[in-house]
Amino acid sequence: MRSVIDILDLSPDELMELIEVAQDIIANPAKYAEACHGKKLATLFFEPSTRTRMSFEAAMYELGGNVISVTGAGTSSAAKGESIADTAKTVSCYVDIIAMRHPKEGSAYVLAKNASVPVINGGDGGHSHPTQTLADLLTIYREKGRFEGLTIGLCGDLKFGRTVHSLIQAMSRYNGNKFVLISPEELKVPSYVKKDVLQQQNIPYVQTTDLEGALPELDILYMTRVQRERFFNEEDYLRLKDSYILNPDKLKNAKPDLAILHPLPRVNEISVAVDQDPRACYFKQVLNGKYMRMALILKLLKEAENEH
Ligand code: CP
């Protein structure tokens, strides 16, 4: 059974296919209004979420399907100690496809191993968030018209930010991209991303603490929130949380066609004054996430049907 746990579970050809379907959904929503009639999605969210859970649910409703949901760690039998494996076997009895968010790295993999329906990872701890990357990729494609030859700045919590790890993996598969990794010393990209992705493929990257110095050369700036929920100590979080705040003044030396992305939620990383800047793409990114999740649900359900 095909599941999507990591962005690399999808080939570049499949990503392009999803982008094409998403763009067709945007252009012709009525064509897809009954595409999942009679199908059910379970959203199992054991960590807080606004965008991911709601966009999965909106996606399924807009495809004519139905949704059943677990929200919050305390509201399902997981709170009584039920394993992820047993949850997978149980929920597979009720629905055709599952989207899960869970605080533990690797949890989505365990769910998929034990489910008899496709599983989509909606974020597993600090590891991976592939459908956020789908939202990011559609946004980059619609803003830039290409995935190659881009200088991509990633700024903020590059250590715990799972969306950062997935986006670096995804964009490393295209030629001519360069990464500028902007973070405090304590929140640098983990060595498995640096060594196994960037260095192994000889992809150019620089690490810096200087956002303003890096800005003029960027085609894309991906801002991120400092991930309070993954810190062991509140003092460190408070010291680091406002390391970078993007405001209109800092953007004066940026390219006129810079695309500013953020997976959201934001706390202080982008001042609200930047929302008026035509380079701000983060709310378009939210909408793009729904269309890419629609395309992914369609693809996985079709593949599951073909398996039977
Ligand atoms: N970007 C993202 O995953 O947002 P939520 O945590 O609100 O789902």
Coordinates of C-alpha atoms and ligand atoms in Angstrom, one line a residue:
M1 CA 0.0 0.0 0.0
R2 CA 1.5 3.3 -1.1
S3 CA 1.9 5.9 1.7
V4 CA 3.7 9.3 1.8
I5 CA 5.9 9.6 4.9
D6 CA 8.7 11.6 3.4
I7 CA 8.9 14.0 0.5
L8 CA 11.4 11.6 -1.2
D9 CA 8.6 9.0 -1.4
L10 CA 7.5 11.0 -4.4
S11 CA 9.7 11.1 -7.5
P12 CA 10.3 14.4 -9.3
D13 CA 8.0 13.2 -12.1
E14 CA 5.3 12.5 -9.5
L15 CA 5.7 15.9 -7.9
M16 CA 5.2 17.5 -11.3
E17 CA 2.1 15.3 -11.9
L18 CA 0.7 16.5 -8.5
I19 CA 1.5 20.1 -9.4
E20 CA -0.3 19.7 -12.7
V21 CA -3.4 18.2 -11.1
A22 CA -3.4 20.9 -8.4
Q23 CA -3.3 23.6 -11.1
D24 CA -6.2 21.8 -12.9
I25 CA -8.2 21.8 -9.7
I26 CA -7.5 25.5 -9.3
A27 CA -8.7 26.1 -12.9
N28 CA -11.6 23.6 -12.9
P29 CA -12.8 22.9 -9.3
A30 CA -16.2 21.6 -10.4
K31 CA -14.6 18.8 -12.3
Y32 CA -13.3 17.4 -9.0
A33 CA -16.4 18.1 -6.8
E34 CA -17.5 14.4 -6.7
A35 CA -14.1 12.8 -7.3
C36 CA -14.0 11.2 -3.8
H37 CA -17.7 10.6 -3.4
G38 CA -18.2 7.7 -1.0
K39 CA -14.6 7.9 0.3
K40 CA -13.6 8.7 3.9
L41 CA -10.5 10.4 5.3
A42 CA -9.4 10.1 8.9
T43 CA -7.4 12.9 10.3
L44 CA -5.5 11.8 13.4
F45 CA -3.8 14.9 15.0
F46 CA -2.0 14.2 18.2
E47 CA -0.3 17.6 18.1
P48 CA -1.8 21.1 17.5
S49 CA -2.5 22.1 13.9
T50 CA -4.6 24.7 12.1
R51 CA -3.5 24.5 8.5
T52 CA -2.5 20.9 8.0
R53 CA -5.6 19.3 9.6
M54 CA -8.1 21.9 8.3
S55 CA -6.7 21.8 4.8
F56 CA -6.8 18.0 4.6
E57 CA -10.4 18.1 5.8
A58 CA -11.3 21.0 3.4
A59 CA -9.5 19.1 0.6
M60 CA -11.6 15.9 1.2
Y61 CA -14.8 17.8 1.4
E62 CA -14.0 19.7 -1.8
L63 CA -13.5 16.3 -3.5
G64 CA -16.9 15.2 -2.4
G65 CA -15.7 12.8 0.3
N66 CA -16.2 12.7 4.1
V67 CA -13.9 13.1 7.1
I68 CA -13.7 11.6 10.6
S69 CA -11.2 13.0 13.0
V70 CA -9.2 12.7 16.2
T71 CA -7.8 16.0 17.5
G72 CA -5.6 16.2 20.6
A73 CA -3.5 13.6 22.3
G74 CA -6.1 13.1 25.1
T75 CA -9.2 12.4 23.0
S76 CA -8.5 8.9 21.6
S77 CA -7.5 5.6 23.1
A78 CA -3.8 6.6 22.6
A79 CA -4.3 8.3 25.9
K80 CA -5.0 4.9 27.4
G81 CA -1.8 3.5 26.0
E82 CA -3.0 2.1 22.7
S83 CA -0.1 1.6 20.3
I84 CA 0.3 3.3 16.9
A85 CA 0.2 -0.1 15.3
D86 CA -3.2 -1.0 16.9
T87 CA -4.5 2.5 16.0
A88 CA -3.5 1.9 12.4
K89 CA -5.3 -1.5 12.2
T90 CA -8.4 0.0 13.9
V91 CA -8.7 3.2 11.8
S92 CA -8.1 1.2 8.6
C93 CA -11.5 -0.5 9.3
Y94 CA -13.3 2.8 9.1
V95 CA -11.7 4.9 6.3
D96 CA -10.0 4.8 2.9
I97 CA -7.1 7.0 3.7
I98 CA -5.4 8.5 6.9
A99 CA -3.5 11.7 7.5
M100 CA -1.7 11.8 10.9
R101 CA 0.4 14.3 12.9
H102 CA 2.3 13.0 15.8
P103 CA 5.0 14.4 18.1
K104 CA 7.3 11.3 17.7
E105 CA 9.7 11.0 14.8
G106 CA 9.0 7.8 12.9
S107 CA 5.4 7.5 14.1
A108 CA 4.0 7.9 10.6
Y109 CA 6.2 5.1 9.3
V110 CA 4.9 2.8 12.0
L111 CA 1.3 3.8 11.2
A112 CA 1.8 3.1 7.5
K113 CA 3.5 -0.3 8.2
N114 CA 0.4 -1.4 10.1
A115 CA -2.4 0.3 8.1
S116 CA -4.2 -1.4 5.2
V117 CA -5.1 2.0 3.7
P118 CA -2.7 4.8 2.5
V119 CA -1.2 7.0 5.2
I120 CA 0.0 10.6 4.7
N121 CA 2.4 12.1 7.2
G122 CA 1.1 15.4 8.5
G123 CA 4.3 16.0 10.5
D124 CA 6.2 13.6 12.7
G125 CA 8.1 15.4 15.4
G126 CA 11.2 17.2 14.1
H127 CA 11.6 14.8 11.2
S128 CA 9.4 15.4 8.2
H129 CA 6.4 17.3 6.9
P130 CA 5.9 16.3 3.3
T131 CA 2.6 17.9 2.5
Q132 CA 3.9 21.3 3.7
T133 CA 6.7 20.7 1.2
L134 CA 4.0 20.1 -1.5
A135 CA 2.5 23.5 -0.5
D136 CA 6.0 25.1 -0.7
L137 CA 6.8 23.5 -4.1
L138 CA 3.5 24.6 -5.7
T139 CA 4.2 28.1 -4.3
I140 CA 7.7 28.2 -5.7
Y141 CA 6.5 26.9 -9.0
R142 CA 3.7 29.4 -9.4
E143 CA 6.0 32.3 -8.3
K144 CA 9.2 31.4 -10.1
G145 CA 8.0 29.1 -12.9
R146 CA 10.9 26.6 -12.2
F147 CA 12.7 24.6 -9.6
E148 CA 16.2 25.0 -11.0
G149 CA 18.8 27.7 -10.6
L150 CA 17.5 29.3 -7.5
T151 CA 19.2 30.7 -4.4
I152 CA 17.1 29.6 -1.5
G153 CA 17.6 31.2 1.9
L154 CA 16.2 29.3 4.9
C155 CA 16.1 31.3 8.1
G156 CA 15.3 30.7 11.8
D157 CA 15.1 27.3 13.5
L158 CA 16.8 25.1 11.0
K159 CA 17.5 22.4 13.7
F160 CA 13.9 21.5 14.7
G161 CA 12.0 22.9 11.7
R162 CA 10.8 19.7 9.9
T163 CA 9.5 21.8 7.0
V164 CA 13.1 23.0 6.4
H165 CA 14.5 19.5 6.3
S166 CA 11.8 18.3 3.8
L167 CA 12.2 21.4 1.6
I168 CA 16.0 21.0 1.4
Q169 CA 15.6 17.4 0.4
A170 CA 13.0 18.3 -2.3
M171 CA 14.9 21.2 -3.8
S172 CA 18.2 19.3 -3.8
R173 CA 16.9 17.1 -6.5
Y174 CA 16.9 20.0 -9.0
N175 CA 20.0 21.4 -10.8
G176 CA 21.7 24.7 -10.1
N177 CA 20.1 25.4 -6.7
K178 CA 22.2 27.0 -3.9
F179 CA 21.2 27.1 -0.2
V180 CA 21.9 29.9 2.3
L181 CA 21.2 28.5 5.8
I182 CA 20.6 31.4 8.2
S183 CA 20.3 30.6 11.8
P184 CA 21.7 31.1 15.3
E185 CA 24.6 28.8 16.1
E186 CA 22.4 26.6 18.3
L187 CA 19.7 26.1 15.6
K188 CA 21.8 25.0 12.6
V189 CA 20.6 22.4 10.2
P190 CA 21.2 18.9 11.6
S191 CA 24.3 17.1 10.4
Y192 CA 22.2 14.3 8.7
V193 CA 20.7 17.0 6.3
K194 CA 24.1 18.7 5.8
K195 CA 26.1 15.5 5.2
D196 CA 23.6 13.1 3.7
V197 CA 21.8 15.6 1.5
L198 CA 23.9 18.7 0.7
Q199 CA 27.5 17.4 1.0
Q200 CA 26.8 14.0 -0.5
Q201 CA 25.3 15.6 -3.7
N202 CA 27.9 18.4 -3.8
I203 CA 25.1 21.0 -3.5
P204 CA 26.5 24.5 -2.8
Y205 CA 25.4 25.9 0.6
V206 CA 26.6 28.5 3.1
Q207 CA 25.8 28.8 6.8
T208 CA 25.5 32.3 8.3
T209 CA 23.9 34.1 11.2
D210 CA 23.4 37.3 9.1
L211 CA 19.9 37.6 7.5
E212 CA 20.4 41.1 6.2
G213 CA 23.8 40.3 4.6
A214 CA 22.3 37.3 2.8
L215 CA 19.0 38.9 1.6
P216 CA 20.2 40.6 -1.6
E217 CA 21.2 37.4 -3.3
L218 CA 18.1 35.4 -2.5
D219 CA 15.4 34.3 -4.9
I220 CA 13.4 32.6 -2.2
L221 CA 13.4 33.4 1.6
Y222 CA 11.8 30.7 3.7
M223 CA 11.3 32.1 7.2
T224 CA 10.5 29.7 10.1
R225 CA 9.3 29.9 13.7
V226 CA 11.5 28.8 16.6
Q227 CA 9.9 25.5 17.6
R228 CA 9.2 26.1 21.2
E229 CA 7.6 22.6 21.6
R230 CA 10.9 20.9 20.7
F231 CA 13.1 22.8 23.2
F232 CA 14.2 21.1 26.4
N233 CA 14.4 24.3 28.3
E234 CA 12.3 27.5 28.2
E235 CA 15.3 29.8 28.9
D236 CA 16.9 28.7 25.6
Y237 CA 13.7 29.3 23.7
L238 CA 13.2 32.8 25.2
R239 CA 16.8 33.7 24.3
L240 CA 16.5 32.5 20.7
K241 CA 12.9 33.1 19.8
D242 CA 13.3 36.6 18.3
S243 CA 16.7 36.0 16.6
Y244 CA 15.2 37.1 13.2
I245 CA 12.4 39.4 12.6
L246 CA 11.8 40.3 8.9
N247 CA 10.4 43.8 8.4
P248 CA 10.0 46.2 5.5
D249 CA 13.3 48.0 6.3
K250 CA 15.3 44.7 6.0
L251 CA 13.6 44.0 2.7
K252 CA 14.9 47.2 1.0
N253 CA 18.0 45.5 -0.4
A254 CA 16.2 42.3 -1.4
K255 CA 15.4 41.4 -5.0
P256 CA 12.2 42.8 -6.4
D257 CA 11.0 39.3 -7.4
L258 CA 12.0 37.7 -4.1
A259 CA 9.4 35.2 -2.9
I260 CA 8.9 35.2 0.9
L261 CA 7.6 31.9 2.2
H262 CA 6.8 30.8 5.7
P263 CA 5.0 27.5 6.6
L264 CA 3.1 29.3 9.4
P265 CA 2.1 29.7 12.2
R266 CA 4.3 32.8 12.6
V267 CA 5.0 34.3 16.0
N268 CA 7.3 37.3 15.5
E269 CA 9.5 36.2 12.6
I270 CA 7.7 38.4 10.0
S271 CA 6.3 41.7 11.0
V272 CA 2.6 42.1 9.8
A273 CA 3.7 45.1 7.8
V274 CA 5.4 42.7 5.4
D275 CA 2.0 41.2 4.6
Q276 CA 1.3 44.2 2.2
D277 CA 4.5 43.5 0.3
P278 CA 3.8 41.8 -3.1
R279 CA 6.7 39.5 -2.4
A280 CA 4.9 38.0 0.6
C281 CA 3.6 34.6 -0.5
Y282 CA 2.8 32.8 2.8
F283 CA -1.0 33.1 2.6
K284 CA -0.9 31.9 -1.0
Q285 CA 1.2 29.1 0.3
V286 CA -1.7 28.1 2.7
L287 CA -4.2 27.9 -0.1
N288 CA -1.7 26.0 -2.3
G289 CA -1.4 23.5 0.5
K290 CA -5.1 22.6 0.2
Y291 CA -4.8 22.0 -3.6
M292 CA -1.7 19.9 -3.3
R293 CA -3.4 17.8 -0.6
M294 CA -6.4 17.3 -2.9
A295 CA -4.1 16.2 -5.6
L296 CA -2.2 13.8 -3.3
I297 CA -5.5 12.3 -1.8
L298 CA -6.7 11.7 -5.4
K299 CA -3.4 10.0 -6.4
L300 CA -3.1 7.7 -3.4
L301 CA -6.8 6.6 -3.5
K302 CA -6.5 5.9 -7.2
E303 CA -3.3 3.8 -6.6
A304 CA -5.0 1.9 -3.7
E305 CA -8.0 1.1 -6.0
N306 CA -5.7 -0.2 -8.7
E307 CA -4.0 -2.5 -6.1
H308 CA -7.3 -4.2 -5.3
Ligands
CP1 N1 2.4 24.7 8.5 C1 1.8 23.9 9.4 O1 2.1 22.7 9.5 O2 0.8 24.5 10.1 P1 -0.1 23.9 11.2 O3 0.9 23.5 12.3 O4 -1.1 24.9 11.6 O5 -0.7 22.6 10.6

